[in-house]
Amino acid sequence: MRDTWEIPKELVRVQWTEAFTTVLDGMRAELGLPPHCRLMPELHSMLLYETGQFFVPHQDSEKDDAMVATLVVSLPSAHTGGELVIEHQGRTKKYRGLKTAVSLVAFYSDCRHQVLPVKTGNRVTLTYNLLLTGDSQAAAAENPLVSELAAGLLTHFATPVVLPYSSRRGEPPTRLAYLLDHEYTARGLSWSRLKGSDTVRGALLRAAAERAGCEITLALAEIQETWDAYDPDEDEDAWYGHHEDEDPDDHEGRGSANDRQYVLQDLIETSTTLAHWIGPETGRLEDISLDLSDAEVASTTPTADMTPYSSEYEGYMGNYGNTLDRWYRRAALVIWPRGQGLRRPGRGVSRMGAG
Ligand SMILES: O=C(O)CCC(=O)C(=O)O
Ligand SMILES: [Fe+2]
C-alpha cells in the first residue's frame, strides 16, 4: 500500500499565517465550490518519504461526513522523484515539491492519487482533510436558468418516448435521472456535500424541480455498458479462436480488461439501475433496485468518459463478435412529478430490494 514514515499528528504543531485563509478560499473557488461555503483544514498526518519510499495509487476515504477534498502541503526539502500524481476523469497531473519553498496541492478526495518513489533526498508532507461548511442552495433559487430547467422538466414528463424499432409512441417517462460527475460513497451522498460542478448543477436542478412541481432526491446508480470492441494487439487469426495458449491468464479469450487498451466501436447496450438512494419519505440512505430506461437517463459527461470500476473483454466466440463490458458507479439526481410516485405498477421495470 505505502512505504513512508508517519509522524503521529499529536506530535506535530503547525502555525499558519493569515495568508492561509486566503489560500483556502482560492482553493474553494478553484474546486468550483460556491462563495458562501468555506473549506476547513483538519491535519491528517505528517509523512516522511526517504529515498525509495512511495505511496501506491489510492483514493482518500471520506472519514468525516463533511470531507470533500485533500490538501497536501510539501515542506521545503531537496529531493528528486516523489512526484504526487493525481487522476481526474481520465487525465493525470504530476506535482513536484520544492527545495526552498512550501507548495500546496488540493484535490477532491475521490481522485485517485499516488506518490512515485523518491529517487534522491527526502520528501516531507503534511496532509489535511478539507471539510466543507456552509449552504449552497440559497443562491441558486434566483438564477434565471431555473425557469428554463423547470420548463425542460415539464417537457420531459409530457413527451411520449420514441420506442426503438417501432412506429408506435410509448408513454411519457415517469422519472429522470441526471448523472453527476464526481464519485460519492453511499455515506457521502448528501446535498451539502456535492462536489465541484455537481454543487451548482444540484442546486439549480433542485430549485427547478421545486418550481416544476417535482420531487428530487440523490441516488447511486450502477451502469453497465456493452461495447462492440476489438483488441488491436491480437492478430487476425486470433479473432477466429486460435489463441488459447497465447496468454495463460486469459484462457477463453475472456478476462479482466482493466489494464488493456481496446478499441471501442459501437455502444451496443446500456443498463442503468439505481442501487441506493436517499429515501424521499425517510430522508435516509436506502437500498433499492430500480431499472431505468435510456430515455430516463441524462448526463453532461457521457459515462464512457468516466473510469469504469471493472471491465471484461470477451473475444470472438464463434457466434458473436468481440465485446467489452464496462461497469461504472455514478451518483444521480432523481426527479419525478410530485404525487405520481416513482414505482407505479406497469410503468417501467421496478423491483424493490431491502427497505
Ligand atoms: O504524501 C503525499 O503527497 C500524499 C499522501 C497521501 O496520499 C495520503 O496520506 O493519503
Ligand atoms: Fe491519499
Tab-separated table of C-alpha atoms and ligand atoms in Angstrom, residues 55 58-60 70 72 84 107 113 127, ligand 2:
chain	number	residue	atom	x	y	z
A	55	PHE	CA	2.595	5.654	-1.818
A	58	HIS	CA	-5.468	5.106	-3.849
A	59	GLN	CA	-8.441	7.301	-3.042
A	60	ASP	CA	-8.764	9.004	0.326
A	70	THR	CA	-7.467	16.528	0.474
A	72	VAL	CA	-1.107	18.030	0.514
A	84	LEU	CA	2.403	13.453	-6.456
A	107	PHE	CA	-7.848	17.721	-4.921
A	113	HIS	CA	-3.534	9.674	-6.472
A	127	THR	CA	-1.796	16.065	4.655
B	2	FE	FE	-4.010	9.963	-0.140
